[in-house]
Amino acid sequence: MITLKSPREIEKMAESGKVLAGVHLGLRNMIKPGLDTWDIEEFARKYIKDHNAYPSEMGFEGYKFATCVSVNDEVAHGIPRKGLILKDGDIVKVDLTVNKDGFESDSCWSYAVGDVSPEIKNLMDVTRKALYLGINQAVIGNRLGDIGGAIQTYVEDEHHMGDVRELIGHGIQPKMHEEPNVPAYGVPHRGLRLKEGMTITIEPMVNTGTWEIKDRYDKADDWTYYVSADGTPSAQYEHTLAITKDGPKILTIQDPDIDEKYIYHNN
Ligand code: MF3
Ligand code: CO
Ligand code: CO
């Protein structure tokens, strides 16, 4: 069921999103060569607890951690692993959800570890811009296909990169995953019409190579995550947002300057 949220509920989701954004802001300064991915998990746990919230990925379908940490060819749902040390040139994605006072938020960000190759830098730029091109379509009266179509055209036709199909954005609140599905691919003017008060995530995953992914099973943690089928690096950016009369309202803003740079002005 799709539930439409009141301005008051959207405000509460933004409070949750602010805690989540605080984790990402902290990680910006922390992530460098030599960092143990477990330190990311510990930082997130403490930050969220200190802000009177809880990490809702923990316990979700058997997942044991506050963060998903996916390195290089790992596309999504990777695990923070003690002893997995980030090295110069890596790309690392950190995806987490926060619940504050019963309100969910969900946001993933990609980080360059030290100096990354021009290929990875470009991958990050394209994926981040793809997210905002999608967000710019998230206006009342548009359809879900407008969001996905804008992303797919940009990623595949303009940049010849792999636009992952198997994992998709979603409605959010009251649970982390709600209807509708929000694919980062699709056909403009098709699909569900967007209404005021819908809250969704947009979360493109882009590989430099093929869009296809495959499973990888982690025995130690009994968890399956995803890697690019051809081993090429992958990036992801995700925001939680609300459809409002004033346009898309990003609820997981880290830095208004960054969001402002892309939103409204750049399509
Ligand atoms: N945050 C992820 C999403 O964007 C969900 C992760 S579920 C987990 O939908 F169990 F892997 F944590
Ligand atoms: Co997420
Ligand atoms: Co999500």
mmCIF file of N, CA and C and ligand atoms in Angstrom, residues 57 95-97 106-107 203 238, ligand 2:
data_model
loop_
_atom_site.group_PDB
_atom_site.id
_atom_site.type_symbol
_atom_site.label_atom_id
_atom_site.label_comp_id
_atom_site.label_asym_id
_atom_site.label_seq_id
_atom_site.Cartn_x
_atom_site.Cartn_y
_atom_site.Cartn_z
ATOM 1 N N GLU A 57 18.739 -1.204 9.618
ATOM 2 C CA GLU A 57 19.189 -2.365 8.826
ATOM 3 C C GLU A 57 19.531 -3.532 9.753
ATOM 4 N N ASP A 95 25.885 2.334 2.765
ATOM 5 C CA ASP A 95 24.422 2.464 2.674
ATOM 6 C C ASP A 95 23.829 2.120 4.034
ATOM 7 N N LEU A 96 23.061 3.025 4.585
ATOM 8 C CA LEU A 96 22.455 2.725 5.887
ATOM 9 C C LEU A 96 21.068 3.338 6.000
ATOM 10 N N THR A 97 20.318 2.816 6.945
ATOM 11 C CA THR A 97 19.004 3.368 7.251
ATOM 12 C C THR A 97 18.972 3.713 8.727
ATOM 13 N N ASP A 106 16.897 6.561 4.521
ATOM 14 C CA ASP A 106 17.751 5.590 3.820
ATOM 15 C C ASP A 106 18.630 6.369 2.851
ATOM 16 N N SER A 107 19.936 6.232 2.990
ATOM 17 C CA SER A 107 20.818 6.953 2.068
ATOM 18 C C SER A 107 22.149 6.241 1.925
ATOM 19 N N GLU A 203 17.920 5.438 -5.979
ATOM 20 C CA GLU A 203 19.218 4.889 -5.602
ATOM 21 C C GLU A 203 19.936 4.175 -6.743
ATOM 22 N N GLU A 238 22.228 7.346 -3.018
ATOM 23 C CA GLU A 238 20.812 7.195 -2.685
ATOM 24 C C GLU A 238 20.379 8.313 -1.745
HETATM 25 CO CO CO B 2 19.892 2.198 1.198
#
